[in-house]
Amino acid sequence: MFTAWDKVLLARDSKRPRTLDYIENIFDEFIELHGDRLFGDDKSIVGGIARIENYVVTVIGQQKGKTTKENMERNFGMTNPEGYRKALRLMKQAEKFGRPIITFIDTPGAYPGIGAEERGQGEAIAKNLLEMSTLKVPIICIVIGEGSSGGALALGVGDKIIMLENSVYSILSPEGFASILYKDATKNREAAENMKITAKDLKELEIIDEIIKEPTGGSQNDIAGITSNVKKSIIKNLNKLTKINKDILLEERYEKFRKIGKIER
Amino acid sequence: MIIDKIKKMNPEDIQFSSKNEVAGDMLVGKWVKCDACKEILYKEEVHKNLSVCPNCGKHFRISSRRRIKQIIDEGTFEEIGKGLKTTNPLNFEGYEKKLESLQEKTKIEEAVTTGIGEIEGEKVVLAVMDGNFMMGSMGSVVGEKITLAIETSIKLRLPLIIFCVSGGARMQEGIISLMQMAKTSAALAKHNKEGLLYISVLTDPTTGGVTASFAMLGDIILAEPNALIGFAGPRVIEQTIKQQLPDGFQRSEFLLEHGFIDRIVERKNMKTELANILKLHRRCD
């Protein structure tokens, strides 16, 4: 049995499969598309058109590197505004051509930098949340590693929210939570337990819809195994979601987020 | 005596401390020191000047109650969304107690007050956040009240104004707070489709998950002068890039320069300016 903190470490493990591993192993074809048409091409996000069985879909995912060099290139999976805007451009394109959207979430958070603020990090994330809630195509969001803060949520508004068994999804890192709320950054394990960040916790809280089982010891041990499990889930969900009337799909997506909140009335 | 009081008003505490619940109470005693120009000011005078420094124009933080009084025509404000109670989904130690003591101290239920009122006779749905209540952070109740305000605005076909002041999503409620960003933004998407006006007013400070949701989604975005507005907090950025931040970084003027807000409006002009915008959007149907 892994503790919540063990899962944080697994989710961040450099050997853990990343977006490009899933793209390579799941889809029959993939054409990568680049740029937000406004500023640049953010390499922390990979996106493009892909084929899976009889479906043509748009795939967008955050990409961490496996080596330091790769991580420098990918900014450790920390997205800048142009990354969120590239994602939005590709999602709007998917809507235009009636393609379902699949997102892979894997980020320590949106990048906190001078340029990111100058270019409107808050606006970029906010716009994605607003637009994703009304895109007229099915959206499947899968947390494959670390889903941290608004930087993860900006790819996380959809019809099915799925987590891999050992992935984590949280408002901020357990270290951040510990240092701010416990005033002690070394209480990261305790924070991880209390924050309810594991797939099981979030399923119980009805924040996510589905958990995909990982191979024994974690996804890094069997990339073929985990990508096959993810593929099955994507196909199953596409089969269901593409049959739903678009108005109903959007109404259900709205309700899904509308009802989240723990309140006594 | 005066010096002692002034010492207590350490500008660091007023501006950046997470214990900022005292910000609205900074005008305690007869004298205060402006944390911007360091001038020692007579409390009455500052209060009469809408809590703006008469010397340098620094806009001090104010409570939601005072904000509503400054903006809404007298006797027209009807509160909505009352009686929602925050729970403690993560069983975070001391959270309920903290909320209770804040409710007692601030005399408000949560970090946002919502209602319907008139601005120079123009009827609007209004939401006003309050930095004295857990730094205006957004948990379940704040997210729900903002969403209800948006939905009320749709139902009654009224313009919507939100005054933002927030440290971001409320950490004590974990992922549920994060999801309020999606919930409020989705409600605004509906509002947008209905062709209704939404004016967002950013005040000091507006950061984190509130910036990355409803704060930045206004048809028109106004800001008070020199308000701190951003996604990541300045300290987090400094720690990440290991550089000092340039002067004026993440201030209203910086956002105007970079194209992320429409106008900077001084507090004394805010009501008139809002009324003018509302009148320009009056519907013919």
XYZ file of C-alpha atoms in Angstrom:
550
model
C 0.000 0.000 0.000
C 1.372 3.383 -0.998
C 0.846 6.362 1.293
C -0.279 9.671 -0.179
C 3.299 10.908 0.001
C 4.581 7.756 -1.756
C 2.153 8.593 -4.532
C 3.449 12.150 -4.743
C 6.926 10.714 -5.274
C 5.650 8.167 -7.812
C 3.723 10.869 -9.673
C 6.940 12.891 -9.947
C 9.252 9.946 -10.698
C 11.449 10.779 -13.677
C 10.866 7.284 -15.088
C 7.105 7.651 -15.032
C 5.535 7.682 -18.508
C 4.732 11.166 -19.752
C 2.287 12.617 -22.282
C 4.462 11.718 -25.279
C 4.689 8.072 -24.086
C 0.912 7.901 -24.007
C 0.588 9.576 -27.385
C 3.101 7.208 -28.951
C 1.588 4.051 -27.476
C -2.118 4.812 -27.701
C -2.720 6.589 -31.004
C -2.270 5.234 -34.509
C -1.297 8.557 -35.998
C -0.287 11.864 -34.447
C 0.438 15.182 -36.113
C 1.832 17.707 -33.683
C 0.698 21.311 -34.109
C 2.545 24.271 -32.651
C 2.053 27.782 -31.363
C -0.628 30.032 -29.958
C -0.576 32.481 -32.950
C -0.031 35.288 -30.472
C 3.359 34.975 -28.881
C 5.140 31.664 -29.237
C 5.202 27.921 -28.868
C 5.270 26.645 -25.293
C 7.041 23.299 -25.223
C 5.605 22.386 -21.845
C 2.433 21.571 -23.766
C 2.237 19.137 -26.651
C -0.833 19.126 -28.844
C -2.089 17.851 -32.145
C -4.451 15.666 -34.117
C -4.493 11.924 -33.549
C -6.341 8.801 -34.610
C -7.589 6.151 -32.208
C -9.613 3.284 -33.675
C -12.378 4.971 -35.673
C -12.046 8.320 -33.973
C -10.047 11.367 -34.946
C -9.352 13.392 -31.812
C -7.373 16.397 -30.613
C -4.826 15.476 -27.956
C -3.241 18.037 -25.645
C -0.926 17.275 -22.756
C 1.649 18.734 -20.438
C 5.073 17.269 -21.052
C 7.745 16.937 -18.404
C 11.204 15.782 -19.390
C 12.958 12.638 -18.261
C 16.415 14.180 -18.187
C 17.608 17.571 -16.978
C 18.180 18.662 -20.558
C 14.685 17.633 -21.579
C 13.256 19.277 -18.495
C 14.971 22.562 -19.321
C 13.409 22.375 -22.766
C 9.969 21.555 -21.385
C 10.242 23.984 -18.452
C 9.637 21.029 -16.085
C 6.057 20.854 -17.332
C 5.305 24.326 -15.967
C 3.137 26.087 -18.505
C 3.319 29.721 -19.535
C 0.313 31.706 -20.829
C 1.203 30.896 -24.440
C 0.924 27.202 -23.571
C -2.614 27.587 -22.262
C -3.442 29.708 -25.308
C -1.996 27.079 -27.647
C -4.151 24.496 -25.885
C -7.216 26.714 -26.293
C -6.483 27.307 -29.965
C -6.285 23.568 -30.568
C -9.455 22.939 -28.555
C -11.365 25.560 -30.571
C -10.028 23.891 -33.702
C -11.253 20.537 -32.413
C -14.700 22.035 -31.877
C -14.741 23.431 -35.409
C -14.001 20.020 -36.905
C -16.105 18.072 -34.432
C -13.197 16.193 -32.883
C -13.397 15.001 -29.281
C -10.618 16.366 -27.035
C -8.332 14.349 -24.777
C -6.080 16.152 -22.303
C -3.205 14.695 -20.285
C -2.488 16.632 -17.095
C 1.004 16.518 -15.605
C 2.364 19.717 -14.078
C 3.843 21.067 -10.849
C 1.806 24.204 -11.621
C 1.623 27.178 -13.954
C 5.022 28.844 -14.272
C 5.531 31.694 -11.781
C 7.765 34.085 -13.730
C 7.991 37.719 -14.751
C 7.136 37.004 -18.386
C 4.232 34.775 -17.405
C 2.698 37.617 -15.407
C 3.412 40.168 -18.138
C 1.610 37.969 -20.626
C -1.382 37.358 -18.356
C -1.055 33.952 -16.707
C -4.275 34.516 -14.743
C -6.219 35.600 -17.823
C -4.954 32.641 -19.847
C -6.050 30.096 -17.233
C -9.383 31.838 -16.625
C -10.153 31.897 -20.345
C -9.507 28.155 -20.651
C -11.856 27.392 -17.741
C -14.596 29.504 -19.303
C -14.172 28.177 -22.841
C -13.782 24.509 -21.914
C -17.093 24.622 -20.090
C -18.918 25.299 -23.371
C -16.940 23.517 -26.114
C -19.449 21.489 -28.123
C -17.340 18.318 -28.325
C -16.683 15.639 -25.691
C -13.687 16.354 -23.444
C -11.840 13.641 -21.526
C -9.246 14.830 -18.980
C -6.701 12.407 -17.579
C -4.317 13.212 -14.722
C -1.286 11.035 -15.509
C 1.199 12.359 -12.937
C 1.120 15.516 -10.909
C -1.905 17.773 -11.250
C -1.079 20.873 -9.291
C -3.123 24.062 -8.920
C -4.809 26.227 -11.518
C -2.040 25.210 -13.882
C -3.554 21.717 -14.000
C -7.199 22.771 -13.887
C -6.644 24.880 -17.024
C -6.671 21.570 -18.955
C -9.094 19.914 -16.549
C -12.634 21.032 -17.377
C -14.382 18.228 -19.204
C -17.034 15.514 -19.341
C -14.947 12.765 -17.757
C -12.215 13.504 -15.254
C -9.972 10.503 -14.852
C -6.917 9.860 -12.682
C -4.287 7.158 -12.832
C -4.170 5.175 -9.617
C -0.930 6.744 -8.353
C -1.377 10.236 -9.722
C -2.172 13.196 -7.484
C -4.368 16.252 -8.013
C -4.225 19.177 -5.600
C -4.655 22.868 -4.963
C -0.898 23.214 -4.483
C 2.040 20.958 -3.660
C 2.058 19.280 -0.227
C 5.321 21.136 0.489
C 3.614 24.446 -0.269
C 0.598 23.512 1.838
C 2.842 22.521 4.749
C 4.938 25.664 4.605
C 1.928 27.984 4.390
C -0.590 26.292 6.675
C 1.620 24.326 9.053
C 4.410 26.922 8.854
C 6.756 23.974 8.453
C 7.779 22.732 5.008
C 9.063 19.453 6.461
C 5.503 18.399 7.315
C 4.982 17.491 3.660
C 3.970 13.882 4.424
C 1.321 14.984 6.872
C 0.090 17.573 4.390
C -0.125 14.968 1.611
C -2.265 12.726 3.820
C -4.588 15.507 4.981
C -5.057 17.328 1.682
C -7.012 14.509 -0.030
C -4.985 14.423 -3.219
C -5.025 10.762 -4.245
C -7.269 9.272 -6.926
C -9.164 7.317 -4.281
C -9.801 10.416 -2.145
C -10.938 12.453 -5.124
C -13.270 9.717 -6.336
C -14.847 9.667 -2.889
C -15.197 13.449 -2.957
C -16.854 13.084 -6.403
C -14.301 15.390 -7.989
C -13.263 12.708 -10.484
C -15.225 10.022 -12.341
C -12.830 7.159 -12.826
C -9.559 5.652 -11.657
C -7.319 3.773 -14.078
C -5.423 0.937 -12.440
C -1.641 1.020 -12.680
C 0.708 -1.970 -13.019
C 2.132 -3.310 -9.747
C 4.605 -0.862 -8.261
C 3.526 1.965 -10.561
C 3.309 2.915 -14.227
C 7.079 3.232 -14.639
C 7.363 -0.555 -14.307
C 5.239 -1.378 -17.337
C 4.663 1.332 -19.907
C 2.900 -1.044 -22.315
C 0.551 -2.114 -19.529
C -0.456 1.352 -18.382
C -0.815 2.807 -21.871
C -3.045 -0.124 -22.772
C -5.248 0.531 -19.722
C -5.488 4.213 -20.606
C -6.319 3.376 -24.225
C -9.167 1.099 -23.161
C -10.586 3.812 -20.937
C -10.374 6.449 -23.674
C -12.176 4.208 -26.190
C -14.850 3.228 -23.684
C -15.500 6.866 -22.806
C -15.446 8.033 -26.430
C -18.019 5.358 -27.264
C -20.291 6.723 -24.549
C -19.727 10.466 -24.873
C -19.994 10.695 -28.666
C -23.510 9.225 -28.477
C -24.817 11.952 -26.146
C -26.757 14.864 -27.601
C -24.555 18.004 -27.530
C -26.983 20.106 -25.474
C -27.282 17.381 -22.863
C -23.513 16.900 -22.856
C -22.997 20.606 -22.101
C -25.725 20.722 -19.475
C -24.212 17.697 -17.719
C -20.742 19.232 -17.889
C -22.074 22.422 -16.291
C -23.821 20.500 -13.520
C -20.710 18.420 -12.879
C -18.783 21.500 -11.736
C -21.803 23.447 -10.507
C -22.470 20.946 -7.731
C -18.924 20.908 -6.319
C -18.767 22.454 -2.864
C -19.189 21.345 0.729
C -21.825 23.603 2.191
C -24.456 23.464 4.891
C -27.612 25.283 3.922
C 1.540 57.063 22.719
C 1.101 58.071 19.145
C 4.432 56.554 18.296
C 3.361 53.283 19.910
C 0.267 53.179 17.780
C 2.215 53.984 14.704
C 4.692 51.258 15.552
C 1.822 48.826 15.700
C 0.896 49.927 12.191
C 3.991 48.407 10.692
C 3.367 48.807 6.954
C 4.726 45.292 6.367
C 1.828 43.919 8.363
C -0.709 45.997 6.571
C 0.525 45.205 3.106
C 1.736 41.684 2.827
C 1.196 39.740 5.986
C -0.986 36.694 5.811
C -2.415 37.939 9.101
C -3.919 40.684 7.089
C -7.317 40.422 8.693
C -6.448 43.659 10.479
C -6.168 45.624 7.243
C -9.682 47.004 7.545
C -9.035 47.944 11.142
C -5.859 49.811 10.409
C -7.542 53.083 11.184
C -7.668 52.329 14.877
C -6.839 55.221 17.193
C -6.697 58.806 16.098
C -3.619 58.686 13.943
C -2.318 56.405 11.256
C 0.808 56.330 9.198
C 0.422 55.895 5.447
C 2.474 52.867 4.484
C 3.193 54.410 1.089
C 4.260 58.029 1.794
C 4.918 57.542 5.549
C 2.925 60.664 6.305
C 1.161 60.640 9.668
C -2.516 61.165 9.039
C -5.566 62.045 11.074
C -7.887 59.062 11.006
C -11.074 61.081 10.517
C -9.628 62.772 7.491
C -8.607 59.486 5.875
C -12.007 58.025 6.571
C -13.778 61.012 5.043
C -11.510 60.666 2.028
C -12.923 57.145 1.352
C -9.837 55.583 2.988
C -7.509 57.086 0.440
C -4.383 58.852 1.698
C -5.017 62.610 1.319
C -1.288 63.121 0.891
C -0.217 60.557 -1.724
C -3.440 58.979 -2.972
C -2.666 55.490 -1.676
C -5.884 53.465 -1.691
C -6.130 51.612 1.629
C -8.001 48.353 1.828
C -11.619 48.647 2.927
C -14.300 46.258 4.154
C -17.109 44.988 1.943
C -19.570 46.908 4.099
C -17.865 50.239 3.374
C -17.452 49.358 -0.279
C -21.166 48.703 -0.668
C -21.916 51.987 1.089
C -19.597 53.848 -1.269
C -21.028 52.296 -4.444
C -24.692 51.466 -3.923
C -27.500 54.062 -3.623
C -28.573 54.368 -0.029
C -31.350 52.027 1.022
C -31.385 49.994 -2.207
C -29.127 47.062 -1.251
C -30.832 43.739 -0.700
C -28.513 40.942 0.300
C -28.844 37.540 -1.415
C -27.187 34.169 -0.813
C -27.210 34.481 2.968
C -27.021 31.609 5.417
C -24.587 29.332 3.564
C -22.255 27.645 5.984
C -18.717 26.546 5.261
C -17.897 23.008 6.334
C -14.491 21.525 6.990
C -13.974 18.959 4.214
C -10.309 18.270 5.024
C -10.945 18.289 8.791
C -8.354 21.010 8.975
C -7.556 21.690 12.594
C -8.965 24.940 13.926
C -10.713 25.898 10.684
C -14.230 26.127 12.128
C -13.005 28.131 15.099
C -11.142 30.507 12.839
C -14.287 31.063 10.750
C -16.408 31.653 13.807
C -14.049 34.187 15.324
C -13.797 36.006 11.996
C -17.564 36.093 11.662
C -17.756 37.658 15.064
C -15.029 40.151 14.346
C -16.068 41.205 10.846
C -19.836 40.782 11.269
C -20.009 39.116 7.866
C -20.679 35.448 7.116
C -17.932 34.842 4.595
C -15.363 36.516 2.355
C -17.951 37.758 -0.123
C -21.217 39.642 0.257
C -23.705 39.446 -2.614
C -26.899 41.291 -3.355
C -29.014 43.417 -5.638
C -28.880 47.187 -5.501
C -28.866 50.387 -7.507
C -26.034 52.586 -8.723
C -27.400 56.021 -9.643
C -30.692 54.264 -10.184
C -29.249 51.472 -12.374
C -30.155 48.080 -10.940
C -27.298 45.569 -10.690
C -26.298 42.313 -9.082
C -23.252 43.010 -6.941
C -20.659 40.790 -5.276
C -18.096 42.402 -2.996
C -15.219 40.417 -1.569
C -13.688 41.254 1.787
C -9.983 40.962 2.509
C -10.588 40.986 6.251
C -12.097 37.519 6.025
C -9.294 34.988 5.444
C -7.670 37.289 2.905
C -10.767 37.102 0.730
C -9.878 33.529 -0.173
C -12.339 31.429 -2.183
C -13.649 28.202 -0.677
C -16.981 26.439 -1.189
C -19.151 29.239 0.156
C -17.416 32.050 -1.728
C -17.576 29.999 -4.949
C -21.233 29.214 -4.357
C -22.196 32.816 -3.554
C -20.374 34.159 -6.615
C -22.070 31.494 -8.771
C -25.481 32.300 -7.280
C -24.888 35.995 -7.979
C -24.031 35.192 -11.611
C -27.105 32.974 -11.935
C -29.312 35.653 -10.343
C -27.951 38.171 -12.806
C -28.912 35.792 -15.661
C -32.350 35.097 -14.234
C -33.183 38.764 -13.671
C -31.315 39.896 -16.792
C -29.328 42.426 -14.789
C -25.723 43.567 -15.184
C -23.207 42.016 -12.810
C -20.401 43.753 -10.929
C -17.829 41.903 -8.838
C -15.357 43.758 -6.611
C -12.413 41.420 -6.209
C -9.953 41.254 -3.360
C -8.444 37.869 -2.712
C -5.369 35.894 -1.880
C -6.736 33.150 -4.171
C -8.350 29.762 -3.651
C -8.717 28.835 0.033
C -6.159 26.201 0.916
C -8.022 24.911 3.966
C -10.647 23.346 1.668
C -8.108 21.827 -0.706
C -9.176 20.701 -4.176
C -12.775 21.774 -3.549
C -11.581 25.376 -3.493
C -9.651 24.819 -6.720
C -12.816 23.537 -8.389
C -14.671 26.754 -7.496
C -12.551 28.381 -10.194
C -14.114 26.096 -12.801
C -17.585 26.481 -11.316
C -17.592 30.308 -11.331
C -15.999 30.467 -14.800
C -18.585 28.078 -16.240
C -21.369 30.227 -14.785
C -19.772 33.275 -16.425
C -19.718 31.431 -19.746
C -23.508 31.137 -19.489
C -23.779 34.788 -18.472
C -21.673 35.746 -21.467
C -23.902 33.790 -23.873
C -26.927 35.683 -22.581
C -25.397 38.941 -23.766
C -25.280 40.378 -20.274
C -22.718 42.853 -18.966
C -20.132 41.818 -16.400
C -17.824 44.446 -14.908
C -14.967 43.145 -12.810
C -13.275 45.609 -10.431
C -9.872 44.580 -9.133
C -8.704 45.971 -5.812
C -5.609 45.422 -3.705
C -4.730 42.539 -3.714
C -6.285 40.268 -6.358
C -4.197 37.145 -6.823
C -4.113 33.383 -7.374
C -7.220 31.402 -8.211
C -9.496 34.428 -8.201
C -7.319 36.199 -10.780
C -7.257 32.944 -12.760
C -11.048 32.762 -12.850
C -13.791 35.388 -12.539
C -11.543 38.418 -11.864
C -10.056 38.281 -15.369
C -13.276 37.417 -17.202
C -15.049 40.787 -17.134
C -16.359 42.353 -20.334
C -14.849 45.443 -18.786
C -12.123 45.182 -16.155
C -11.462 48.180 -13.912
C -8.857 48.452 -11.173
C -8.109 50.797 -8.322
C -4.717 52.553 -8.564
C -1.619 50.603 -7.541
C -3.503 47.412 -6.614
C -1.442 44.219 -6.581
C -2.920 41.991 -9.306
C -1.416 38.742 -10.491
C -1.576 34.976 -10.597
C 1.547 33.971 -8.705
C 2.444 35.949 -5.591
C 5.530 38.174 -5.818
C 7.424 36.137 -3.230
C 6.837 32.868 -5.075
C 8.121 34.453 -8.280
C 11.177 35.868 -6.545
C 11.986 32.496 -5.021
C 11.542 30.758 -8.381
C 13.579 33.075 -10.564
C 15.994 34.179 -7.811
C 15.860 37.779 -8.967
C 14.409 40.914 -7.515
C 11.207 42.003 -9.169
C 11.091 45.308 -11.039
C 9.367 48.313 -9.427
C 5.657 48.435 -10.094
C 5.532 44.758 -11.113
C 1.986 43.305 -10.912
C 0.469 46.678 -10.049
C -2.633 48.059 -11.784
C -0.522 50.386 -13.941
C 1.612 47.413 -15.064
C -1.499 45.453 -16.067
C -2.884 48.435 -17.961
C 0.432 48.782 -19.781
C 0.362 45.077 -20.725
C -3.229 45.146 -21.906
C -4.932 43.109 -19.185
C -7.253 45.734 -17.703
C -9.364 48.425 -19.339
C -9.132 51.337 -16.951
C -7.691 52.476 -13.645
C -10.333 54.291 -11.634
C -9.779 56.213 -8.426
C -12.086 55.354 -5.577
C -13.691 58.784 -5.552
C -14.744 58.320 -9.187
C -15.711 54.646 -9.020
C -19.442 55.057 -8.507
C -19.867 57.606 -11.289
C -17.732 55.585 -13.658
C -19.703 52.390 -12.983
C -22.976 54.279 -13.423
C -21.797 55.657 -16.762
C -20.814 52.226 -18.042
C -24.130 50.779 -16.869
C -26.049 53.539 -18.649
C -24.141 52.856 -21.870
C -25.268 49.234 -21.636
C -28.882 49.898 -20.806
C -30.930 47.483 -22.859
C -33.517 48.674 -25.321
C -35.624 45.499 -25.089
